[in-house]
Coordinates of C-alpha atoms and ligand atoms in Angstrom, one line a residue:
M1 CA -0.1 -0.2 0.0
K2 CA 1.2 3.3 -1.3
K3 CA 1.6 5.7 2.1
T4 CA 1.4 8.8 -0.1
W5 CA -0.8 10.3 -2.7
K6 CA -0.4 10.6 -5.9
L7 CA -1.0 14.5 -7.0
D8 CA -1.2 13.4 -11.2
D9 CA -4.3 14.3 -10.7
I10 CA -4.1 17.7 -10.0
L11 CA -1.9 18.3 -12.6
P12 CA 1.2 16.3 -13.8
I13 CA 4.1 18.8 -12.4
G14 CA 5.7 18.3 -16.3
Q15 CA 2.3 19.8 -17.7
F16 CA 2.5 23.2 -15.0
G17 CA 4.2 25.4 -17.7
N18 CA 1.7 24.7 -20.3
L19 CA -1.9 24.9 -18.5
Y20 CA -0.3 28.2 -16.7
R21 CA 0.2 29.5 -20.2
E22 CA -3.3 28.7 -21.4
I23 CA -4.5 30.3 -18.2
E24 CA -2.5 33.9 -19.5
N25 CA -4.0 33.2 -23.4
D26 CA -7.5 32.9 -21.3
L27 CA -7.3 36.3 -20.2
E28 CA -7.4 37.4 -23.1
K29 CA -10.5 36.2 -23.9
M30 CA -12.2 37.0 -20.5
R31 CA -11.0 40.2 -20.7
K32 CA -13.1 40.5 -24.0
Y33 CA -15.8 38.6 -22.8
V34 CA -16.1 41.8 -19.8
G35 CA -16.2 44.0 -22.5
E36 CA -19.3 42.6 -23.7
L37 CA -20.7 42.4 -20.6
K38 CA -24.1 45.2 -20.6
P39 CA -27.4 45.7 -19.2
D40 CA -29.4 43.8 -22.8
I41 CA -26.2 41.5 -22.8
S42 CA -28.3 37.9 -24.3
K43 CA -28.8 34.9 -21.4
E44 CA -27.2 32.3 -23.9
K45 CA -23.5 35.7 -24.0
F46 CA -24.0 36.3 -20.3
K47 CA -24.4 32.0 -19.8
E48 CA -21.6 32.1 -21.9
I49 CA -19.4 34.4 -19.9
L50 CA -20.3 32.7 -16.5
E51 CA -18.8 28.9 -17.8
F52 CA -16.3 30.0 -18.8
S53 CA -15.1 32.1 -15.7
E54 CA -15.6 28.8 -13.8
E55 CA -14.1 26.9 -16.0
E56 CA -11.2 29.3 -15.3
E57 CA -11.6 29.2 -11.2
E58 CA -11.2 25.1 -12.0
K59 CA -8.1 25.7 -13.7
M60 CA -7.1 28.4 -11.5
A61 CA -7.3 26.1 -8.5
R62 CA -5.8 23.0 -9.8
L63 CA -3.0 25.7 -10.7
G64 CA -2.8 26.5 -7.0
G65 CA -3.4 23.5 -5.6
L66 CA -0.6 20.9 -7.1
P67 CA 1.9 23.0 -5.1
G68 CA -0.3 24.5 -2.2
L69 CA 0.0 19.9 -1.4
M70 CA 3.7 20.0 -2.2
E71 CA 4.6 22.5 0.7
A72 CA 2.1 20.8 2.5
V73 CA 4.5 17.2 2.8
N74 CA 7.9 19.8 2.2
Q75 CA 7.7 22.7 3.4
K76 CA 11.9 23.7 2.4
D77 CA 10.3 22.4 -1.2
A78 CA 12.1 25.2 -3.4
E79 CA 10.5 24.4 -6.6
A80 CA 6.9 24.2 -5.2
K81 CA 7.4 28.0 -3.7
L82 CA 8.4 29.3 -7.1
L83 CA 5.1 27.6 -8.4
K84 CA 2.8 28.9 -5.8
S85 CA 4.7 32.5 -6.5
K86 CA 3.6 32.2 -9.9
V87 CA 0.5 31.3 -9.3
E88 CA 0.2 34.1 -7.2
N89 CA 0.9 36.4 -9.9
L90 CA -0.7 35.4 -12.2
A91 CA -3.8 35.7 -9.9
L92 CA -4.0 38.9 -9.4
R93 CA -3.9 39.8 -12.6
W94 CA -6.6 37.6 -13.4
S95 CA -8.4 39.6 -10.5
E96 CA -7.8 42.6 -12.0
V97 CA -10.4 40.9 -14.6
G98 CA -12.9 39.5 -12.0
I99 CA -12.9 43.0 -10.3
K100 CA -14.7 43.9 -13.2
M101 CA -17.3 41.3 -13.7
S102 CA -18.1 41.2 -10.2
L103 CA -17.9 45.0 -10.1
W104 CA -20.3 45.1 -13.1
I105 CA -22.8 42.1 -11.6
K106 CA -23.1 44.3 -8.5
G107 CA -24.3 47.3 -10.9
K108 CA -21.2 49.1 -10.2
R109 CA -19.5 49.1 -14.0
K110 CA -20.9 51.2 -16.5
P111 CA -22.5 50.5 -18.3
K112 CA -24.8 49.7 -15.7
L113 CA -26.3 46.5 -14.8
D114 CA -30.6 47.6 -13.4
D115 CA -32.2 45.6 -11.0
K116 CA -34.3 44.4 -14.0
N117 CA -32.2 42.9 -15.8
A118 CA -30.4 42.0 -13.6
K119 CA -33.4 39.0 -12.5
R120 CA -33.6 38.9 -16.2
I121 CA -30.3 37.3 -16.9
F122 CA -29.7 35.7 -13.2
G123 CA -31.5 32.4 -13.9
V124 CA -28.9 30.8 -16.5
I125 CA -27.2 29.3 -14.1
T126 CA -29.5 27.4 -11.4
D127 CA -26.9 26.8 -9.5
L128 CA -24.8 29.8 -9.6
E129 CA -28.3 31.8 -8.9
Y130 CA -27.4 32.1 -5.5
G131 CA -24.1 33.5 -5.5
L132 CA -25.3 35.7 -8.0
K133 CA -27.9 37.2 -6.3
R134 CA -25.8 37.5 -2.6
S135 CA -22.8 39.9 -4.8
R136 CA -25.8 42.1 -5.8
L137 CA -27.0 42.7 -2.4
L138 CA -23.3 43.2 -0.9
A139 CA -23.0 44.9 -3.8
K140 CA -23.1 48.8 -1.0
Y141 CA -20.2 47.0 0.4
S142 CA -17.9 47.5 -2.8
L143 CA -15.8 50.6 -3.6
P144 CA -15.2 51.5 -7.0
E145 CA -13.2 49.6 -9.8
H146 CA -9.2 51.8 -9.0
E147 CA -9.8 51.3 -5.1
E148 CA -11.3 47.7 -4.9
N149 CA -7.6 47.2 -7.1
I150 CA -5.6 49.2 -4.7
I151 CA -7.1 47.7 -1.8
V152 CA -6.2 43.6 -3.7
N153 CA -2.5 44.6 -4.3
K154 CA -2.1 46.0 -0.7
D155 CA -3.5 43.1 0.5
V156 CA -1.4 41.4 -1.6
N157 CA 2.3 43.3 -0.8
G158 CA 0.7 44.6 2.7
M159 CA -0.6 42.6 4.9
G160 CA 0.0 39.3 3.9
V161 CA 3.6 40.3 3.5
L162 CA 3.0 40.9 6.9
E163 CA 1.8 37.7 7.7
E164 CA 4.3 35.8 6.1
L165 CA 7.1 38.2 7.8
R166 CA 4.7 36.8 11.4
E167 CA 5.4 33.1 10.5
M168 CA 9.0 33.4 9.5
I169 CA 9.8 35.1 13.0
S170 CA 7.4 31.8 14.5
A171 CA 9.2 29.8 13.0
E172 CA 12.6 30.6 13.5
M173 CA 12.5 30.4 16.6
E174 CA 14.4 28.2 18.5
Y175 CA 12.8 26.5 22.5
E176 CA 15.5 24.9 24.8
I177 CA 14.0 22.9 27.7
E178 CA 15.1 20.9 30.2
I179 CA 13.8 17.2 30.9
D180 CA 14.6 15.3 33.4
G181 CA 18.0 17.3 34.2
K182 CA 18.8 16.7 30.3
K183 CA 18.9 19.8 28.2
K184 CA 17.1 19.3 24.3
L185 CA 16.4 22.1 21.7
I186 CA 13.0 21.7 19.6
K187 CA 13.0 23.8 16.8
T188 CA 9.7 24.3 15.6
Q189 CA 6.6 25.4 17.3
S190 CA 4.5 21.6 16.2
E191 CA 6.8 19.6 17.4
L192 CA 6.8 21.4 20.7
L193 CA 3.3 21.7 21.2
A194 CA 3.1 17.9 20.6
L195 CA 4.5 18.2 24.2
V196 CA 1.2 19.7 26.1
Y197 CA -0.3 16.0 24.9
D198 CA 2.6 14.4 27.3
P199 CA 1.6 12.0 30.2
R200 CA 4.3 14.0 31.8
D201 CA 3.6 16.9 34.2
E202 CA 6.7 18.7 34.1
V203 CA 7.5 17.7 30.5
R204 CA 3.5 19.8 29.7
R205 CA 4.8 22.7 31.2
V206 CA 8.2 23.1 30.9
A207 CA 6.8 22.7 27.0
Y208 CA 4.0 25.5 27.3
Q209 CA 6.8 28.5 29.5
A210 CA 9.5 27.6 26.6
L211 CA 6.5 28.6 24.3
L212 CA 5.4 31.7 26.4
L213 CA 8.8 33.0 26.4
K214 CA 9.4 33.0 23.4
Q215 CA 6.4 34.9 22.7
K216 CA 7.2 37.2 25.4
E217 CA 10.9 38.5 24.1
N218 CA 9.1 38.7 20.6
L219 CA 6.0 40.6 22.2
P220 CA 6.8 43.9 20.6
K221 CA 7.1 41.9 17.0
F222 CA 3.2 40.7 17.4
F223 CA 2.5 43.4 18.7
A224 CA 3.0 45.6 15.9
I225 CA 2.0 43.0 13.7
Y226 CA -1.3 42.9 15.5
Q227 CA -2.3 46.5 15.6
A228 CA -1.8 46.7 12.4
V229 CA -3.6 43.6 11.1
I230 CA -7.1 45.4 14.0
K231 CA -5.7 48.9 11.9
D232 CA -6.1 47.7 8.4
W233 CA -9.3 45.5 9.4
N234 CA -11.2 48.6 11.2
Y235 CA -9.8 51.7 8.5
E236 CA -11.2 48.9 5.1
M237 CA -14.7 47.8 7.9
K238 CA -15.1 51.9 7.3
L239 CA -14.2 52.8 4.5
R240 CA -17.5 49.9 3.1
G241 CA -19.3 50.7 5.5
Y242 CA -20.5 47.7 7.3
K243 CA -21.3 48.4 10.5
S244 CA -19.0 46.4 13.4
A245 CA -15.3 44.2 12.4
I246 CA -17.3 41.2 13.1
A247 CA -20.2 42.2 10.9
V248 CA -17.8 42.3 8.5
R249 CA -16.6 38.3 8.4
N250 CA -20.2 37.2 9.9
L251 CA -21.4 38.9 6.1
A252 CA -18.5 37.2 4.3
N253 CA -20.1 33.8 5.9
D254 CA -24.1 34.4 5.2
I255 CA -24.7 33.7 9.0
P256 CA -26.9 36.8 10.5
D257 CA -25.7 39.0 13.2
E258 CA -27.6 37.4 15.8
A259 CA -26.6 33.9 15.3
V260 CA -23.2 34.9 15.8
E261 CA -24.2 37.1 19.2
E262 CA -26.4 34.1 20.6
L263 CA -23.7 31.3 19.5
L264 CA -21.5 33.5 21.3
G265 CA -24.0 34.3 24.5
S266 CA -24.1 30.4 24.5
C267 CA -20.2 29.5 25.1
S268 CA -20.6 31.6 27.5
K269 CA -22.9 30.5 29.5
N270 CA -21.7 27.0 29.4
R271 CA -18.2 27.6 30.4
G272 CA -19.1 25.7 33.9
I273 CA -19.5 21.8 31.2
F274 CA -15.6 22.4 30.4
Q275 CA -15.4 24.2 34.2
E276 CA -16.8 21.0 35.6
Y277 CA -14.7 18.3 33.5
F278 CA -11.1 20.3 34.9
I279 CA -12.2 20.3 38.2
W280 CA -12.4 16.1 37.0
K281 CA -10.0 15.7 35.3
A282 CA -7.7 17.5 38.4
K283 CA -9.4 14.8 41.3
E284 CA -8.2 12.6 39.0
L285 CA -4.6 13.8 38.3
G286 CA -4.2 13.8 41.9
K287 CA -3.8 17.2 42.1
E288 CA -6.0 19.8 43.9
K289 CA -6.2 22.2 40.9
L290 CA -5.6 21.9 37.7
E291 CA -3.0 23.8 36.1
R292 CA -3.9 25.4 32.8
S293 CA -0.8 23.0 30.5
D294 CA -2.6 20.0 32.2
V295 CA -6.5 20.9 30.3
Y296 CA -4.8 17.8 27.1
A297 CA -3.2 15.5 29.9
P298 CA -4.6 12.6 29.0
I299 CA -5.7 10.7 31.6
V300 CA -4.2 7.2 31.5
K301 CA -1.1 6.1 30.6
K302 CA -1.2 2.5 28.5
E303 CA -2.1 4.0 25.6
K304 CA -4.0 1.6 22.4
K305 CA -2.5 1.3 18.7
Y306 CA -3.9 1.2 15.8
T307 CA -2.8 0.1 12.6
I308 CA -3.1 1.2 9.5
E309 CA -5.1 -1.3 8.7
E310 CA -7.4 -1.2 11.5
T311 CA -7.6 2.7 11.0
K312 CA -9.2 1.8 7.8
E313 CA -11.5 -1.2 8.6
L314 CA -12.6 0.8 12.5
V315 CA -13.5 3.9 9.6
L316 CA -15.0 2.5 7.1
G317 CA -17.4 0.4 9.7
S318 CA -18.2 3.7 11.0
L319 CA -19.0 5.5 7.7
S320 CA -21.2 2.8 5.8
Q321 CA -23.7 2.5 9.4
F322 CA -24.2 5.8 8.0
S323 CA -25.6 5.4 4.0
D324 CA -23.6 3.5 1.3
K325 CA -22.2 5.9 0.6
F326 CA -20.8 7.9 2.2
Y327 CA -18.9 4.1 2.9
K328 CA -19.0 3.9 -1.3
F329 CA -16.8 7.6 -1.5
G330 CA -15.2 7.1 2.2
K331 CA -13.4 3.7 0.5
E332 CA -12.6 6.2 -3.2
L333 CA -10.4 8.1 -0.9
I334 CA -8.9 5.9 1.9
E335 CA -8.0 2.9 -0.4
G336 CA -7.1 5.3 -3.6
Q337 CA -4.4 7.6 -3.9
Q338 CA -5.7 10.4 -1.6
I339 CA -3.9 10.4 1.3
D340 CA -1.0 11.4 3.1
W341 CA -0.3 9.3 5.6
M342 CA 2.8 9.6 8.0
P343 CA 4.7 12.3 9.0
K344 CA 7.7 13.5 8.3
T345 CA 10.3 16.1 9.1
D346 CA 9.6 19.5 7.4
K347 CA 6.1 18.4 6.5
R348 CA 3.5 20.6 8.2
S349 CA 1.5 19.4 11.4
G350 CA -1.8 18.9 12.0
A351 CA -4.0 17.2 9.3
F352 CA -6.8 18.3 6.3
C353 CA -8.9 17.9 3.8
A354 CA -8.1 19.6 -0.1
T355 CA -10.7 19.9 -1.8
I356 CA -9.9 21.1 -5.7
S357 CA -11.9 21.0 -8.0
P358 CA -14.9 19.2 -8.6
K359 CA -14.0 16.9 -11.5
I360 CA -11.2 15.6 -9.1
K361 CA -11.8 13.6 -5.4
P362 CA -10.4 15.2 -2.5
Y363 CA -7.1 14.7 -0.9
I364 CA -6.0 14.2 2.6
M365 CA -3.3 14.6 4.3
L366 CA -2.3 13.2 7.8
N367 CA 0.8 12.9 10.0
F368 CA -0.3 9.6 11.4
T369 CA 1.5 8.0 14.5
G370 CA -0.8 5.1 15.2
K371 CA -2.9 6.4 18.1
Q372 CA -6.9 6.5 18.7
R373 CA -6.9 10.5 18.0
D374 CA -5.3 10.1 14.4
V375 CA -8.4 6.7 13.8
S376 CA -10.6 9.8 14.7
T377 CA -8.5 12.3 12.7
L378 CA -9.2 9.9 9.0
A379 CA -12.6 9.8 10.3
H380 CA -12.6 13.7 10.4
E381 CA -11.1 14.1 7.3
A382 CA -13.1 11.7 5.1
G383 CA -15.4 12.8 6.2
H384 CA -15.1 16.3 4.4
G385 CA -14.0 14.4 1.6
I386 CA -17.4 12.6 1.2
H387 CA -19.0 16.2 1.9
S388 CA -17.3 17.5 -1.1
M389 CA -18.2 14.1 -3.6
Y390 CA -21.9 14.3 -2.0
A391 CA -21.7 18.1 -4.2
A392 CA -19.5 17.1 -6.9
G393 CA -22.1 17.8 -9.6
H394 CA -22.3 21.9 -8.8
Y395 CA -19.8 24.4 -10.3
P396 CA -16.0 24.7 -8.8
S397 CA -17.7 28.1 -6.9
T398 CA -20.9 26.8 -5.4
Q399 CA -18.6 23.1 -4.2
N400 CA -18.0 24.2 -1.1
A401 CA -20.3 24.5 1.6
S402 CA -20.6 27.6 3.5
L403 CA -19.3 27.8 6.7
P404 CA -21.7 26.8 9.0
L405 CA -22.3 23.2 7.5
A406 CA -18.8 23.3 6.2
E407 CA -18.0 20.1 9.7
T408 CA -21.8 18.8 9.2
A409 CA -20.1 16.1 7.2
S410 CA -16.7 15.8 9.4
T411 CA -18.5 15.8 13.0
L412 CA -20.5 13.2 12.0
A413 CA -18.3 10.2 10.9
E414 CA -16.4 11.1 14.3
M415 CA -19.6 11.0 16.4
I416 CA -20.2 7.6 14.4
L417 CA -16.8 6.4 15.3
F418 CA -16.5 7.1 18.3
E419 CA -19.8 6.6 20.2
E420 CA -19.2 2.5 18.0
I421 CA -15.0 2.4 19.9
L422 CA -16.8 3.6 23.4
L423 CA -19.6 1.1 22.5
R424 CA -16.8 -1.8 21.8
E425 CA -14.1 -1.1 24.6
K426 CA -15.0 -3.6 27.2
D427 CA -12.1 -2.1 29.1
G428 CA -13.0 1.2 31.4
E429 CA -9.9 3.0 32.0
I430 CA -9.7 3.2 28.3
R431 CA -13.3 4.4 27.8
K432 CA -13.0 7.2 30.8
A433 CA -9.3 8.2 28.5
M434 CA -11.5 8.5 25.3
L435 CA -15.2 10.3 27.1
S436 CA -11.9 12.1 28.1
D437 CA -9.8 13.5 25.4
K438 CA -13.8 14.2 23.9
M439 CA -13.7 17.0 26.6
A440 CA -10.3 18.4 26.0
D441 CA -11.5 18.5 22.0
A442 CA -14.5 19.3 23.0
Y443 CA -13.2 22.4 25.1
A444 CA -10.0 23.1 22.2
T445 CA -12.7 23.2 19.4
V446 CA -16.2 24.8 21.2
C447 CA -14.7 27.1 23.9
R448 CA -11.6 28.0 23.9
Q449 CA -12.0 29.7 20.3
N450 CA -14.9 31.0 21.1
Y451 CA -13.2 33.5 23.8
F452 CA -11.0 34.2 21.0
I453 CA -13.5 35.5 20.0
L454 CA -14.5 38.2 22.3
F455 CA -11.1 39.0 22.8
E456 CA -10.9 40.0 19.9
K457 CA -14.1 42.3 19.6
E458 CA -12.7 43.9 23.0
A459 CA -9.2 43.9 20.6
H460 CA -10.4 45.4 17.5
K461 CA -12.7 47.5 19.8
K462 CA -10.0 49.3 22.1
V463 CA -7.1 48.9 20.2
P464 CA -8.1 51.6 17.6
Q465 CA -8.3 53.9 21.1
G466 CA -4.5 53.1 21.7
L467 CA -3.0 50.4 23.7
R468 CA 0.6 49.6 25.3
A469 CA 1.4 45.5 24.6
E470 CA 0.5 44.7 28.3
D471 CA -2.6 46.4 28.4
L472 CA -3.8 44.3 25.1
S473 CA -1.9 41.1 27.1
D474 CA -3.4 42.4 30.5
L475 CA -6.9 41.6 28.2
Y476 CA -6.5 38.6 27.2
F477 CA -5.5 37.4 30.5
K478 CA -8.9 38.5 31.9
N479 CA -11.1 36.8 28.8
L480 CA -8.6 33.9 30.4
K481 CA -10.0 34.2 34.1
D482 CA -13.5 34.2 32.7
Q483 CA -13.0 31.4 30.3
F484 CA -11.7 28.9 33.1
G485 CA -13.5 30.1 36.0
E486 CA -11.6 29.1 39.7
S487 CA -12.0 25.7 37.9
V488 CA -7.8 26.0 36.8
L489 CA -5.0 27.5 38.4
V490 CA -3.8 29.6 34.7
S491 CA 0.0 30.9 35.5
P492 CA 0.9 34.8 35.0
N493 CA 2.7 34.1 31.7
F494 CA -0.2 32.7 30.1
R495 CA -1.3 36.8 28.7
Y496 CA 1.1 35.9 26.5
E497 CA -0.4 33.0 25.1
W498 CA -2.9 35.4 22.9
S499 CA 0.3 36.4 20.2
Y500 CA 0.0 33.1 19.3
I501 CA -2.7 32.6 17.7
S502 CA -2.3 31.8 14.1
H503 CA -5.7 33.3 13.5
I504 CA -6.5 36.0 15.0
F505 CA -3.7 37.4 12.8
A506 CA -4.2 35.6 9.2
S507 CA -7.7 36.0 9.5
P508 CA -9.3 38.4 12.3
F509 CA -12.9 36.4 13.4
Y510 CA -12.4 32.9 12.1
C511 CA -12.6 30.8 15.2
Y512 CA -16.0 31.0 15.6
A513 CA -16.1 28.7 12.7
Y514 CA -15.3 26.0 15.0
N515 CA -17.5 26.5 17.7
F516 CA -20.6 27.4 14.9
G517 CA -19.6 24.3 13.6
E518 CA -18.7 22.1 15.9
L519 CA -22.3 23.0 17.8
L520 CA -24.5 23.3 14.6
S521 CA -23.0 19.7 13.7
L522 CA -23.6 18.2 17.2
G523 CA -27.3 19.2 17.2
L524 CA -28.0 17.9 13.7
Y525 CA -25.9 14.5 15.3
A526 CA -28.3 14.4 18.1
R527 CA -31.5 14.8 15.4
Y528 CA -30.5 12.3 12.9
K529 CA -29.7 9.6 16.2
K530 CA -32.7 9.8 17.4
D531 CA -35.0 9.2 14.1
P532 CA -32.1 7.6 11.8
K533 CA -34.2 7.8 8.9
I534 CA -35.5 10.4 8.4
W535 CA -32.7 12.8 9.1
R536 CA -30.6 10.6 7.3
G537 CA -32.7 11.4 3.9
R538 CA -32.4 15.3 5.4
I539 CA -28.7 15.3 6.2
E540 CA -27.8 13.6 2.4
R541 CA -29.7 16.9 0.9
I542 CA -28.0 19.5 2.8
L543 CA -24.7 18.1 1.9
E544 CA -25.9 17.6 -1.9
V545 CA -25.7 21.9 -1.2
G546 CA -22.8 21.7 -1.5
G547 CA -22.7 26.4 -1.4
S548 CA -25.1 26.6 -3.9
K549 CA -28.3 27.6 -1.6
N550 CA -27.8 29.9 1.4
P551 CA -27.3 28.4 4.9
N552 CA -29.9 30.2 6.9
E553 CA -32.9 28.9 4.1
M554 CA -30.9 25.8 3.8
L555 CA -31.0 24.8 7.2
R556 CA -35.2 25.8 7.4
S557 CA -36.0 23.9 4.8
V558 CA -34.8 21.3 7.9
G559 CA -37.0 22.5 10.0
I560 CA -33.7 23.9 11.9
D561 CA -33.7 27.2 12.8
I562 CA -30.0 28.6 14.0
R563 CA -31.4 32.1 15.4
R564 CA -33.9 31.0 17.7
P565 CA -32.7 30.7 20.9
G566 CA -31.4 28.4 23.3
F567 CA -30.7 26.5 19.5
F568 CA -27.4 25.4 20.6
Q569 CA -28.5 24.1 24.4
E570 CA -29.2 21.0 22.5
S571 CA -25.7 20.9 21.6
F572 CA -24.2 21.9 24.6
D573 CA -26.4 18.5 26.1
I574 CA -24.6 16.0 24.5
I575 CA -21.2 17.1 25.8
A576 CA -22.8 17.6 28.8
G577 CA -23.8 14.0 28.5
W578 CA -19.8 12.7 27.6
Q579 CA -18.5 14.8 31.1
K580 CA -21.5 12.6 33.2
Q581 CA -21.0 9.7 32.0
L582 CA -17.3 10.6 32.3
T583 CA -18.1 11.5 35.8
K584 CA -19.7 7.6 36.2
I585 CA -17.2 5.5 35.7
Ligands
ZN1 ZN1 -12.8 20.0 9.9

């Protein structure tokens, strides 16, 4: 069995140059098309242009996907980096033309498209109608063409470079730690962070100390960058006329502000569930109080190991429990050559699933070490892949589900697997360990992410008024206090933790994707468990829609209203149920 993925389906590397030139030539054709955009354009012509633009999107996705995946498994791959920067340049040239088309669709470019004609032509391709209507609705936030172009360039050459710089600063850091009197040099952050799951107290504590010390030493740099991120975000927010800093993200996600506020409130209100877990965990570890560095501590020293074969079998087995299609798609992914399994030097840490286009089966990157966690990671990522395969009948721009629904299949696959293994496991100690890990994971995806967002909201309000790095760290520390209450001892160095959270720099307010997705998916899963027959079909329908419909309306059509106060409570009840089981064992 091959343990690496085969990227030829995306593009054999020898053909990169050809495809690049092909797209370059198509650029001319696209310019001509844009010149033909006028209010009385025929439906046929408009359809032809849309189709052409989708085709180009597919080509660009392949061109960029190849070096992106190459770099993921070898971050020092110089060739991949070169190809990537070529793609970036080409993408900038495309966006100049793309902006013209999108402004015309929004009715903001001459000859102006009026509402009546927009209505006449937007339905030519049903699949793309929602996107077209939506961009027209968002037209009030766009700026004139010249300014839009300046912003794109500023983002790539300004903010984008700042972000690269931040990554370089982090990547250059090396950490000196001492365990059992032995000094050790750790060269990457991901290696260091792997130690926070170590069974030994000392190791976890030392790892966090090393991390936070480096962050503190470099705080002025991170603060300068973060200030720039916030000021830039807020400047553009005002320029475009958004209501608030977070509203920019909400609109992009097409989630109503009220639903996001409901989510944030609900997560804060339910922090007690996790605090209860931390109090339980302290007892389990024989401590009076849990320290912050114990949050991810495994509670059992013996661990079950799985081979790749066992992992495949387990995951496919649980997929087949949901539906035949789940199994069929899962098998194509897991038994094909879509997965890069093993950890390697210079490979990216973590795991992901990449969907390139409807025509190409998704790819999955893992760092498989045979742990229980790795088995659920495969189920999770395969779930993402399966989701994409359900939606493969769409155009490239409508295949991917919008944010609130993006975690539906992944969470589902993970949950079925989890319950299956839990049911089979007879050893009480191992079951306890599994549930404990599940609680720690839920804390990380739900509660922790929520508090990042709350921190960002404050930071975006206060930084523009003028703050010192230490003031911002104070704000963060207060946020931690609120999150953990009296249940966890947080050492003062954690005040600098904010400075290593990539998302708050790279995509402000992104983090609620995690708690939103997880809670919504748990809600769907709970319904499926109660009534598998009805909900299997409904969930499959949600998956098939991809990103071609408004997520809110899509959910309402299956009887779910994310704006309803208390909607997220049902998902918290599942999490509270795990904690209850834990206390019982
Ligand atoms: Zn996911």
